[in-house]
Amino acid sequence: MNVKAENGLWEQIFNRLPGGCILISADMQHIIMANDMFCELTGHDRSELLSSKLSDIAIWSKLSLEQLIPALASGEPSQSDAGVNKTIQYTYPNGRSKATNVHLSFIHDPAEDKAPHLLCRVELDPNEQGQTPVIRNEELLSLIAKNAQDVISISNADGIIEYVSPSVFDILGYTPEEMIGMARTSYYHAVDSEQMKQPGKMYSDVDIFKRRVRHKDGHYLWFDTSFQIIRHGDGQVSKVISIGRNITKHKTDQDTLMQAQRIAKVGSWRWDMISGSISFSEEMRRIFGYQIEASEPSIRSLLRLVLPEDRKRFKVAKRQFEHDKTSEMIYRIDLGDGEIRTIRAQWEISATANGKLIEMIGMAQDLTEQIQLEQISQEKESHYRLITENSLDFISRNSTQDCTFLYCSPSSYALLGYRPEELVGTSAFDYVYAEDVTALRQYLKDCIDDATQSPITFRYIHKDGRHIWFEVNCKSILQPDGDTQEMISIARDISERKRMEFKLKENEQRYRSLFEYNPTAVYSMNLDGDYLTANKNLQEITGYSLDELVGMYFGPIVAEKDQARTLYHFNLAKKGKPQSYDLTIIHKDGHPVEINSVNIPIIVDDEVVGVYGITRDITERIRSMEEIKKLGRELTLLLNTVSEGILGLDMEGCVAFTNPAAAVMLDYLPESMIGKSCELVMKEIRHDGSFYQGEESPLYQAVKRGMPLQRTEIVLWRSDGTSFLANYQINPIWDQGERKGAVIVFRDITDEKEIVRAKEAAERADQAKTEFLTMMSHELRTPMNGIIGMIELLRTTALDEDQDNYTNILMESSNSLLHILNGILDFSRIETGHMILNDEPIDLRFQFESVIDLFSTKAHEKGLTLTCQINPHTVPEIVTGDAQRIRQVLINLISNAIKFTENGSITLSVDALHRAGTEEYTLSFQVQDTGIGIPAKLQDKLFLSFSQLHPSLNRKYGGTGLGLAICKKLVELMGGTIGVDSQEHCGSTFYFTVPSRRITADTFE
């Protein structure tokens, strides 16, 4: 028989053994198990028994184990299995000394090499217990008095009630007289009543039944009922005493707890750490997909569902039980079919006074949905951050109290010139144009009051001082604390739209002004020649009212002699050709009117939908006035569009008119300049730094004398106190031989001078650099060739091993230096435009093989794989180009790849893109390595001249920083492009393209 502590079935059987029983270890020192009856008989707590030695238990003072155990062990197997009995006189906790039977027997382990355990059963002597099943009245009254809150009843073997305690009235509403003589089953719920009719379900020596009992008013109460069966001498049931306890509140609380656990997704469990058995609540079983039973013999059933990587942490936690009595852990379980749940477990451990662990009670909460929601929240937050940080709109969070920025998206820098950290903590009103603050405050107040608002437009002040028009949507949101509010704002730069709206409005107003107030007659017609609109001038010219004109065909108004010609021009206008012609119309009162008519097609979506007409009386006076107006408009347009500042002065030297450019350069409003003396508007300084005053000003003197004056590179001052470099000239204005004043034309040349000086300085520096590089490369190559030659001669002489090693080092260093000089010379040739490219046939496969052969040894020494791939479907056999320069670029890229790759591979590949219908191709080369890679923030430095990514790389790998710069210039000279794709620690791919042509057999012929 298996007696392992974790065996739940054995524990249940052991607890139901007759009498008080304990199981003693094979070494006869400790008690392994004890049932409830033994604890009750001896007055010991189970935990006390299990933590004590056998010799410490009081009942053993009456036993002579030294004689009993050897006698038991030396007997025959049948005898040892049957055991031995001994009767002792034992004093019980109530003070009474009674005869007690002690039965000892061995329980053998199935494993032959295991020592047997000792089972001890203690029973009162039957003679001491008495044989009569009759209950004495005084004992019954005592029993009833002690259980006044319970319902105590006595029934016969058939379940007929013979006695019931008075407490039944308070609990169930029946009087004892109503129930006596009635069958017990008639008071139970129908389901429970049917169950009671089954064998062994009416009453039980062992089980406690939970059943529903009907109250007299009809509702049901839950009862826990235990039984004491009194038997005759022949073993037949004589009487059945039942004690029923009302557990309705407990059951309701228990159901409520189960419901609460289900809602909260929190299950509970209890682990008996002595027996090893573990019990789970219904919600705990649901969380675990009902893959665990309500009671399990060990914790293994739970652990088998835990993911292996989390199971290890259980073992670590178990080792901490003795130190941490309260703890928690989060782990995952696998319920099969890919369903993974995340569980948070919390527990508390009970222990005896000497530290022995007794039980663990804990809870488990299903966090799966919470974690999924957190993941969704994180994804939403990531998407929100992605949107806000990459949006071209200005997104912000502001407090509702003073509109303080709480968050600003990065676009604030591009839109307003302020970085987010500069704005956060400041009020948005600090950046709003003063005239727009009041309207914005009212808008925000309405948003807070939940009033539906359309977007508002206002002006922000850019960091550089200019105004930016924004269209802003705001929404008030309530924070989780339920008290504070914030504003979410999305602002879009609509400056361009404002400018377009202004232009559209201006155009509309111009059109309306042109239409309504035009001194000529303006009208529109449909394609049939019917008037649709007309201004008053047409009414005056024709004599017809607007109501008469609208819908009228133009033909009857035209004189008969001009009708055919008018219709001809009108039809041409319908075809999209503007027309201008003279004709005669007949006034409504009958007199003719000579007019000039212009017909302009009205085009919508490239389709002529009507014709505009412009008609004017062509009398000389009107013609002259029109010419004067036209001349005035052109003059105004000219003055307003030129970039030079123009000031018109009267005879006293005061400003009579100005153009916008002059007002902007001098920082004045145009109207504020009118009437001011010229030397006050155009402030000029002497060489000593003081201003010219009054008649001392050369400008004033030239105006007063009527003499032209031209000055260059003089300093003028604006109204705000800043200065600029300018050229100006003054010329007098003459009208029919009479001087009317003067005109000043000036131009800001500050930027021009700075640009010219910077350009000249850059050109001189660049020329000096190029000349120096060319000279130094040529001058250094001559002695280097001599050094290399002498080293070659030295190597032909008899040298010992050290000398030979020295000469090899000299040769290698000299070749490296010569390579650097060649690179500098190539760079200087490219810079000066002396690099000449060849256009010759190239066998790309031969070129690739030669390059691979050149580096194969070096790659092998580093343990690298060097391969070559040519797309045979797209790359022609023979192409044209400069083979030497393509080879130079490839050698440089592969050399760098080997230099910066410690392990892995390097792949050289080529593909081609064919231009349909031609022999032209674009060759695409790639050099891919698995080296150290290049950080993204440093990749823009790769192709700069004399540039190194980092000093540490220069010290480790060497180089001048010219290689990639020369490659870039060579590729661009060949008409291609070069670039790189790289990620730090993940390798790099350098690529370049070269345009070429395919050579076929026909080409050679």
mmCIF file with all atom_site columns, N, CA and C in Angstrom, residues 231-249:
data_model
loop_
_atom_site.group_PDB
_atom_site.id
_atom_site.type_symbol
_atom_site.label_atom_id
_atom_site.label_alt_id
_atom_site.label_comp_id
_atom_site.label_asym_id
_atom_site.label_entity_id
_atom_site.label_seq_id
_atom_site.pdbx_PDB_ins_code
_atom_site.Cartn_x
_atom_site.Cartn_y
_atom_site.Cartn_z
_atom_site.occupancy
_atom_site.B_iso_or_equiv
_atom_site.pdbx_formal_charge
_atom_site.auth_seq_id
_atom_site.auth_comp_id
_atom_site.auth_asym_id
_atom_site.auth_atom_id
_atom_site.pdbx_PDB_model_num
ATOM 1  N N  . ARG A 1 231 ? -27.452 1.878  17.276 1.00 0.00 ? 231 ARG A N  1
ATOM 2  C CA . ARG A 1 231 ? -27.780 0.552  16.746 1.00 0.00 ? 231 ARG A CA 1
ATOM 3  C C  . ARG A 1 231 ? -28.136 -0.405 17.890 1.00 0.00 ? 231 ARG A C  1
ATOM 4  N N  . HIS A 1 232 ? -28.903 -1.475 17.536 1.00 0.00 ? 232 HIS A N  1
ATOM 5  C CA . HIS A 1 232 ? -29.194 -2.566 18.454 1.00 0.00 ? 232 HIS A CA 1
ATOM 6  C C  . HIS A 1 232 ? -27.968 -3.446 18.577 1.00 0.00 ? 232 HIS A C  1
ATOM 7  N N  . GLY A 1 233 ? -28.057 -4.419 19.464 1.00 0.00 ? 233 GLY A N  1
ATOM 8  C CA . GLY A 1 233 ? -26.948 -5.347 19.636 1.00 0.00 ? 233 GLY A CA 1
ATOM 9  C C  . GLY A 1 233 ? -26.647 -6.118 18.375 1.00 0.00 ? 233 GLY A C  1
ATOM 10 N N  . ASP A 1 234 ? -27.651 -6.323 17.527 1.00 0.00 ? 234 ASP A N  1
ATOM 11 C CA . ASP A 1 234 ? -27.417 -7.060 16.285 1.00 0.00 ? 234 ASP A CA 1
ATOM 12 C C  . ASP A 1 234 ? -26.941 -6.164 15.156 1.00 0.00 ? 234 ASP A C  1
ATOM 13 N N  . GLY A 1 235 ? -26.699 -4.905 15.470 1.00 0.00 ? 235 GLY A N  1
ATOM 14 C CA . GLY A 1 235 ? -26.172 -3.991 14.448 1.00 0.00 ? 235 GLY A CA 1
ATOM 15 C C  . GLY A 1 235 ? -27.236 -3.268 13.679 1.00 0.00 ? 235 GLY A C  1
ATOM 16 N N  . GLN A 1 236 ? -28.512 -3.564 13.876 1.00 0.00 ? 236 GLN A N  1
ATOM 17 C CA . GLN A 1 236 ? -29.571 -2.879 13.158 1.00 0.00 ? 236 GLN A CA 1
ATOM 18 C C  . GLN A 1 236 ? -29.756 -1.469 13.729 1.00 0.00 ? 236 GLN A C  1
ATOM 19 N N  . VAL A 1 237 ? -30.168 -0.530 12.816 1.00 0.00 ? 237 VAL A N  1
ATOM 20 C CA . VAL A 1 237 ? -30.356 0.867  13.216 1.00 0.00 ? 237 VAL A CA 1
ATOM 21 C C  . VAL A 1 237 ? -31.571 0.962  14.115 1.00 0.00 ? 237 VAL A C  1
ATOM 22 N N  . SER A 1 238 ? -31.346 1.579  15.258 1.00 0.00 ? 238 SER A N  1
ATOM 23 C CA . SER A 1 238 ? -32.439 1.771  16.197 1.00 0.00 ? 238 SER A CA 1
ATOM 24 C C  . SER A 1 238 ? -32.974 3.199  16.083 1.00 0.00 ? 238 SER A C  1
ATOM 25 N N  . LYS A 1 239 ? -32.092 4.135  16.317 1.00 0.00 ? 239 LYS A N  1
ATOM 26 C CA . LYS A 1 239 ? -32.460 5.551  16.249 1.00 0.00 ? 239 LYS A CA 1
ATOM 27 C C  . LYS A 1 239 ? -31.390 6.302  15.449 1.00 0.00 ? 239 LYS A C  1
ATOM 28 N N  . VAL A 1 240 ? -31.841 7.426  14.877 1.00 0.00 ? 240 VAL A N  1
ATOM 29 C CA . VAL A 1 240 ? -30.910 8.303  14.165 1.00 0.00 ? 240 VAL A CA 1
ATOM 30 C C  . VAL A 1 240 ? -31.053 9.696  14.738 1.00 0.00 ? 240 VAL A C  1
ATOM 31 N N  . ILE A 1 241 ? -29.959 10.170 15.342 1.00 0.00 ? 241 ILE A N  1
ATOM 32 C CA . ILE A 1 241 ? -29.948 11.538 15.866 1.00 0.00 ? 241 ILE A CA 1
ATOM 33 C C  . ILE A 1 241 ? -29.318 12.429 14.792 1.00 0.00 ? 241 ILE A C  1
ATOM 34 N N  . SER A 1 242 ? -29.990 13.478 14.405 1.00 0.00 ? 242 SER A N  1
ATOM 35 C CA . SER A 1 242 ? -29.451 14.403 13.398 1.00 0.00 ? 242 SER A CA 1
ATOM 36 C C  . SER A 1 242 ? -29.368 15.798 13.977 1.00 0.00 ? 242 SER A C  1
ATOM 37 N N  . ILE A 1 243 ? -28.316 16.465 13.638 1.00 0.00 ? 243 ILE A N  1
ATOM 38 C CA . ILE A 1 243 ? -28.116 17.858 14.064 1.00 0.00 ? 243 ILE A CA 1
ATOM 39 C C  . ILE A 1 243 ? -27.989 18.696 12.795 1.00 0.00 ? 243 ILE A C  1
ATOM 40 N N  . GLY A 1 244 ? -28.959 19.578 12.587 1.00 0.00 ? 244 GLY A N  1
ATOM 41 C CA . GLY A 1 244 ? -28.955 20.435 11.394 1.00 0.00 ? 244 GLY A CA 1
ATOM 42 C C  . GLY A 1 244 ? -28.615 21.865 11.736 1.00 0.00 ? 244 GLY A C  1
ATOM 43 N N  . ARG A 1 245 ? -27.662 22.400 11.039 1.00 0.00 ? 245 ARG A N  1
ATOM 44 C CA . ARG A 1 245 ? -27.239 23.789 11.284 1.00 0.00 ? 245 ARG A CA 1
ATOM 45 C C  . ARG A 1 245 ? -27.586 24.647 10.079 1.00 0.00 ? 245 ARG A C  1
ATOM 46 N N  . ASN A 1 246 ? -28.219 25.779 10.335 1.00 0.00 ? 246 ASN A N  1
ATOM 47 C CA . ASN A 1 246 ? -28.600 26.703 9.263  1.00 0.00 ? 246 ASN A CA 1
ATOM 48 C C  . ASN A 1 246 ? -27.330 27.375 8.695  1.00 0.00 ? 246 ASN A C  1
ATOM 49 N N  . ILE A 1 247 ? -27.013 27.046 7.458  1.00 0.00 ? 247 ILE A N  1
ATOM 50 C CA . ILE A 1 247 ? -25.814 27.629 6.825  1.00 0.00 ? 247 ILE A CA 1
ATOM 51 C C  . ILE A 1 247 ? -26.217 28.502 5.630  1.00 0.00 ? 247 ILE A C  1
ATOM 52 N N  . THR A 1 248 ? -27.472 28.990 5.649  1.00 0.00 ? 248 THR A N  1
ATOM 53 C CA . THR A 1 248 ? -27.948 29.786 4.504  1.00 0.00 ? 248 THR A CA 1
ATOM 54 C C  . THR A 1 248 ? -27.067 31.008 4.284  1.00 0.00 ? 248 THR A C  1
ATOM 55 N N  . LYS A 1 249 ? -26.774 31.732 5.370  1.00 0.00 ? 249 LYS A N  1
ATOM 56 C CA . LYS A 1 249 ? -25.920 32.923 5.212  1.00 0.00 ? 249 LYS A CA 1
ATOM 57 C C  . LYS A 1 249 ? -24.530 32.540 4.724  1.00 0.00 ? 249 LYS A C  1
#
